[in-house]
Amino acid sequence: MRELTIKQYDVDYSFIIKNYLDKNLWHKEWTLFVYKDYVFYLTLYSIDVKYEEIKFQIYLRHKDYSNYTFIDYSINQSNINVLKKQINGAIYYLIYNYEGTNIRKEQGYKMIKEAEYQEEETLTGIAEEFLDDNGVSNREIREVYIDNYVSNNKKTDVYLNNYITGRRYQVLTDLYLIYTKASKDEERYNKVTNYIKNNYNYEEILKETNEYLKKLEEDDEELREELKECLETI
């Protein structure tokens, strides 16, 4: 059985701040936290002489995935405690983004995304038919009307957002909880645990979404009538 790896490193930030002009540090990597195959590390990125700031780059590396973000440290106005909080926030942000990337790769999300084009085609066709029936031939008027109608009545973008919201903190739960616990970030730890406890009913979200997508695919007459009721008079 593979041993579970959890390591939080005690980085000497004071040393880095005092010696940031030392070229030997410019290409050095400091590992911050390791969990399973997730590795977070820090590097010096740039020195701003005008505003007297050091820019750090915080990385997440996991198998073939990598991402990064930046934090700025004011040499004269900040302190190590503030820097640690900034780093915690940056790591949380990277976890959040990576989870979003994974959610968008799920079949449920892809299914809604693929239906988006079909929905736009359906709405466009309804609007065009309405304009034809009412003798509207001006191209600019037609384009504005169709764009507004499609934008106001699209549901797939809402379903995409609901899907992400319903899956948020469900995909990388262990990584969120273990990092926030290890870094003693009680505020974010409580945020994640509370969200999970009070999470949207994912099954209900998916059921409603699937019902709508099925009607779209089958060109359901009842759905078309509902959409026609949203047409605005000219």
Tab-separated table of C-alpha atoms in Angstrom:
chain	number	residue	atom	x	y	z
A	1	MET	CA	0.000	0.000	0.000
A	2	ARG	CA	1.310	3.408	-0.951
A	3	GLU	CA	2.248	5.617	1.999
A	4	LEU	CA	0.247	8.836	2.251
A	5	THR	CA	2.537	11.851	1.894
A	6	ILE	CA	1.760	15.022	3.812
A	7	LYS	CA	4.566	17.476	4.404
A	8	GLN	CA	4.439	21.114	5.394
A	9	TYR	CA	7.791	22.847	5.173
A	10	ASP	CA	9.047	25.520	7.538
A	11	VAL	CA	10.418	28.097	5.122
A	12	ASP	CA	12.715	30.780	6.523
A	13	TYR	CA	10.935	33.769	5.020
A	14	SER	CA	12.995	36.226	7.071
A	15	PHE	CA	16.130	34.938	5.383
A	16	ILE	CA	14.586	35.338	1.936
A	17	ILE	CA	13.440	38.890	2.684
A	18	LYS	CA	16.849	39.889	4.027
A	19	ASN	CA	18.737	38.344	1.111
A	20	TYR	CA	16.438	38.852	-1.871
A	21	LEU	CA	19.255	40.661	-3.743
A	22	ASP	CA	21.437	37.569	-3.560
A	23	LYS	CA	21.463	36.090	-7.068
A	24	ASN	CA	21.822	32.610	-5.611
A	25	LEU	CA	18.208	32.871	-4.452
A	26	TRP	CA	16.766	34.148	-7.719
A	27	HIS	CA	16.258	30.731	-9.270
A	28	LYS	CA	15.750	28.745	-6.092
A	29	GLU	CA	12.505	26.901	-5.304
A	30	TRP	CA	11.155	26.584	-1.768
A	31	THR	CA	8.723	23.722	-1.258
A	32	LEU	CA	5.774	24.848	0.860
A	33	PHE	CA	3.429	21.882	1.081
A	34	VAL	CA	3.187	18.364	-0.299
A	35	TYR	CA	0.126	16.119	-0.215
A	36	LYS	CA	0.002	12.928	-2.279
A	37	ASP	CA	1.092	14.108	-5.751
A	38	TYR	CA	0.289	17.767	-5.089
A	39	VAL	CA	3.326	19.981	-4.647
A	40	PHE	CA	3.176	23.688	-3.813
A	41	TYR	CA	6.318	25.759	-3.955
A	42	LEU	CA	7.499	29.343	-3.995
A	43	THR	CA	10.056	31.301	-6.023
A	44	LEU	CA	11.221	34.885	-6.233
A	45	TYR	CA	9.785	36.429	-9.377
A	46	SER	CA	10.769	40.104	-9.521
A	47	ILE	CA	11.960	43.073	-7.492
A	48	ASP	CA	10.180	46.408	-7.949
A	49	VAL	CA	12.629	49.162	-6.995
A	50	LYS	CA	10.119	51.977	-7.532
A	51	TYR	CA	7.487	50.640	-5.120
A	52	GLU	CA	9.982	48.655	-3.025
A	53	GLU	CA	8.163	45.371	-3.420
A	54	ILE	CA	9.159	41.766	-3.900
A	55	LYS	CA	6.926	39.681	-6.129
A	56	PHE	CA	6.710	35.993	-5.282
A	57	GLN	CA	5.380	33.269	-7.549
A	58	ILE	CA	3.421	30.424	-5.921
A	59	TYR	CA	3.125	27.198	-7.918
A	60	LEU	CA	0.955	24.108	-7.861
A	61	ARG	CA	2.323	21.070	-9.623
A	62	HIS	CA	0.317	17.839	-9.889
A	63	LYS	CA	1.273	15.132	-12.380
A	64	ASP	CA	0.979	16.788	-15.831
A	65	TYR	CA	-0.839	19.853	-14.468
A	66	SER	CA	0.787	23.070	-13.285
A	67	ASN	CA	-0.433	26.547	-12.450
A	68	TYR	CA	0.790	29.579	-10.557
A	69	THR	CA	-0.217	32.893	-9.058
A	70	PHE	CA	1.601	35.920	-7.664
A	71	ILE	CA	1.752	37.811	-4.386
A	72	ASP	CA	3.460	41.140	-3.649
A	73	TYR	CA	5.419	41.789	-0.473
A	74	SER	CA	6.073	45.393	0.587
A	75	ILE	CA	9.613	45.588	1.945
A	76	ASN	CA	8.879	48.531	4.243
A	77	GLN	CA	5.218	48.054	5.161
A	78	SER	CA	4.590	44.313	5.361
A	79	ASN	CA	5.755	41.574	7.745
A	80	ILE	CA	6.244	37.814	7.839
A	81	ASN	CA	2.827	37.072	9.332
A	82	VAL	CA	1.131	38.986	6.512
A	83	LEU	CA	3.315	37.149	3.984
A	84	LYS	CA	2.265	33.771	5.396
A	85	LYS	CA	-1.401	34.747	5.114
A	86	GLN	CA	-0.823	35.837	1.526
A	87	ILE	CA	0.811	32.487	0.744
A	88	ASN	CA	-2.068	30.588	2.368
A	89	GLY	CA	-4.522	32.572	0.257
A	90	ALA	CA	-2.500	31.910	-2.894
A	91	ILE	CA	-2.411	28.157	-2.272
A	92	TYR	CA	-6.151	28.095	-1.564
A	93	TYR	CA	-6.712	30.004	-4.817
A	94	LEU	CA	-4.638	27.454	-6.749
A	95	ILE	CA	-6.608	24.553	-5.254
A	96	TYR	CA	-9.868	26.337	-6.099
A	97	ASN	CA	-8.789	26.901	-9.705
A	98	TYR	CA	-7.569	23.344	-10.156
A	99	GLU	CA	-10.841	21.992	-8.820
A	100	GLY	CA	-12.693	24.165	-11.346
A	101	THR	CA	-10.531	22.714	-14.122
A	102	ASN	CA	-11.415	19.188	-13.009
A	103	ILE	CA	-15.124	19.961	-12.747
A	104	ARG	CA	-15.139	21.278	-16.319
A	105	LYS	CA	-13.684	17.960	-17.489
A	106	GLU	CA	-16.531	15.947	-15.966
A	107	GLN	CA	-19.060	14.329	-18.272
A	108	GLY	CA	-21.961	16.188	-16.643
A	109	TYR	CA	-20.402	19.566	-17.415
A	110	LYS	CA	-19.421	18.546	-20.953
A	111	MET	CA	-22.953	17.354	-21.645
A	112	ILE	CA	-24.386	20.778	-20.771
A	113	LYS	CA	-21.647	22.562	-22.703
A	114	GLU	CA	-22.334	20.501	-25.815
A	115	ALA	CA	-26.051	21.349	-25.580
A	116	GLU	CA	-25.316	25.083	-25.455
A	117	TYR	CA	-24.971	25.351	-29.241
A	118	GLN	CA	-28.186	23.421	-29.810
A	119	GLU	CA	-30.043	25.676	-27.389
A	120	GLU	CA	-28.799	28.802	-29.173
A	121	GLU	CA	-29.864	27.323	-32.513
A	122	THR	CA	-33.342	26.546	-31.153
A	123	LEU	CA	-33.817	30.013	-29.689
A	124	THR	CA	-32.476	31.685	-32.828
A	125	GLY	CA	-34.869	29.689	-34.997
A	126	ILE	CA	-37.868	30.646	-32.839
A	127	ALA	CA	-36.916	34.323	-32.972
A	128	GLU	CA	-36.341	34.246	-36.741
A	129	GLU	CA	-39.690	32.591	-37.312
A	130	PHE	CA	-41.390	35.238	-35.190
A	131	LEU	CA	-39.708	38.080	-37.087
A	132	ASP	CA	-40.626	36.498	-40.440
A	133	ASP	CA	-44.245	36.163	-39.352
A	134	ASN	CA	-44.282	39.831	-38.389
A	135	GLY	CA	-42.670	41.038	-41.603
A	136	VAL	CA	-39.468	42.342	-40.004
A	137	SER	CA	-36.771	42.334	-42.672
A	138	ASN	CA	-34.346	45.013	-41.441
A	139	ARG	CA	-31.084	43.158	-40.753
A	140	GLU	CA	-29.928	45.327	-37.842
A	141	ILE	CA	-33.296	45.116	-36.070
A	142	ARG	CA	-33.376	41.351	-36.568
A	143	GLU	CA	-29.848	40.895	-35.199
A	144	VAL	CA	-30.534	42.985	-32.093
A	145	TYR	CA	-33.843	41.261	-31.428
A	146	ILE	CA	-32.408	37.757	-31.897
A	147	ASP	CA	-29.332	38.472	-29.762
A	148	ASN	CA	-31.454	39.864	-26.929
A	149	TYR	CA	-33.937	37.001	-27.103
A	150	VAL	CA	-31.230	34.340	-27.046
A	151	SER	CA	-29.340	36.078	-24.240
A	152	ASN	CA	-32.447	36.550	-22.085
A	153	ASN	CA	-33.750	32.999	-22.478
A	154	LYS	CA	-30.654	30.811	-22.470
A	155	LYS	CA	-30.590	28.312	-19.629
A	156	THR	CA	-27.439	26.320	-20.339
A	157	ASP	CA	-25.167	29.046	-18.958
A	158	VAL	CA	-27.163	28.970	-15.710
A	159	TYR	CA	-26.994	25.170	-15.646
A	160	LEU	CA	-23.243	25.292	-16.224
A	161	ASN	CA	-22.836	27.644	-13.286
A	162	ASN	CA	-25.165	25.521	-11.140
A	163	TYR	CA	-23.188	22.420	-12.027
A	164	ILE	CA	-19.921	23.996	-10.931
A	165	THR	CA	-21.537	25.358	-7.775
A	166	GLY	CA	-23.021	21.954	-6.960
A	167	ARG	CA	-19.668	20.233	-7.375
A	168	ARG	CA	-17.572	22.904	-5.650
A	169	TYR	CA	-15.527	21.560	-2.697
A	170	GLN	CA	-16.667	18.016	-3.609
A	171	VAL	CA	-13.826	17.141	-5.992
A	172	LEU	CA	-10.735	18.136	-3.977
A	173	THR	CA	-12.312	17.996	-0.531
A	174	ASP	CA	-9.394	16.225	1.122
A	175	LEU	CA	-6.840	18.662	-0.305
A	176	TYR	CA	-8.846	21.688	0.884
A	177	LEU	CA	-9.338	20.320	4.383
A	178	ILE	CA	-5.853	18.933	4.895
A	179	TYR	CA	-4.103	22.087	3.710
A	180	THR	CA	-6.296	24.528	5.656
A	181	LYS	CA	-5.964	22.343	8.752
A	182	ALA	CA	-2.191	22.006	8.410
A	183	SER	CA	-1.759	25.752	7.870
A	184	LYS	CA	-4.096	26.539	10.801
A	185	ASP	CA	-6.329	28.535	8.469
A	186	GLU	CA	-9.483	28.093	10.529
A	187	GLU	CA	-11.542	30.596	8.538
A	188	ARG	CA	-11.123	28.752	5.252
A	189	TYR	CA	-11.329	25.333	6.927
A	190	ASN	CA	-14.706	26.276	8.400
A	191	LYS	CA	-15.806	27.754	5.084
A	192	VAL	CA	-15.176	24.461	3.282
A	193	THR	CA	-16.778	22.278	5.952
A	194	ASN	CA	-19.837	24.534	6.216
A	195	TYR	CA	-20.254	24.614	2.454
A	196	ILE	CA	-20.133	20.834	2.238
A	197	LYS	CA	-22.738	20.487	5.001
A	198	ASN	CA	-25.076	23.007	3.365
A	199	ASN	CA	-24.290	22.158	-0.227
A	200	TYR	CA	-26.810	22.480	-3.021
A	201	ASN	CA	-28.597	19.240	-3.793
A	202	TYR	CA	-26.437	18.123	-6.678
A	203	GLU	CA	-28.797	15.325	-7.713
A	204	GLU	CA	-31.714	17.758	-8.048
A	205	ILE	CA	-29.600	20.156	-10.090
A	206	LEU	CA	-28.550	17.352	-12.432
A	207	LYS	CA	-32.105	16.022	-12.758
A	208	GLU	CA	-33.505	19.433	-13.741
A	209	THR	CA	-30.649	19.985	-16.180
A	210	ASN	CA	-31.038	16.585	-17.840
A	211	GLU	CA	-34.795	17.074	-18.269
A	212	TYR	CA	-34.213	20.383	-20.054
A	213	LEU	CA	-31.450	18.979	-22.278
A	214	LYS	CA	-33.617	16.020	-23.248
A	215	LYS	CA	-36.426	18.371	-24.318
A	216	LEU	CA	-33.924	20.363	-26.378
A	217	GLU	CA	-32.588	17.250	-28.061
A	218	GLU	CA	-36.081	15.976	-28.884
A	219	ASP	CA	-37.248	19.419	-30.063
A	220	ASP	CA	-40.052	19.125	-27.524
A	221	GLU	CA	-43.166	21.027	-28.623
A	222	GLU	CA	-44.127	21.972	-25.070
A	223	LEU	CA	-40.699	23.535	-24.545
A	224	ARG	CA	-40.962	25.444	-27.833
A	225	GLU	CA	-44.311	26.857	-26.732
A	226	GLU	CA	-42.822	27.947	-23.414
A	227	LEU	CA	-39.976	29.673	-25.242
A	228	LYS	CA	-42.379	31.369	-27.658
A	229	GLU	CA	-44.197	32.902	-24.705
A	230	CYS	CA	-40.987	34.793	-23.925
A	231	LEU	CA	-40.989	36.553	-27.306
A	232	GLU	CA	-41.414	40.313	-26.965
A	233	THR	CA	-43.745	42.272	-29.189
A	234	ILE	CA	-42.200	44.506	-31.805
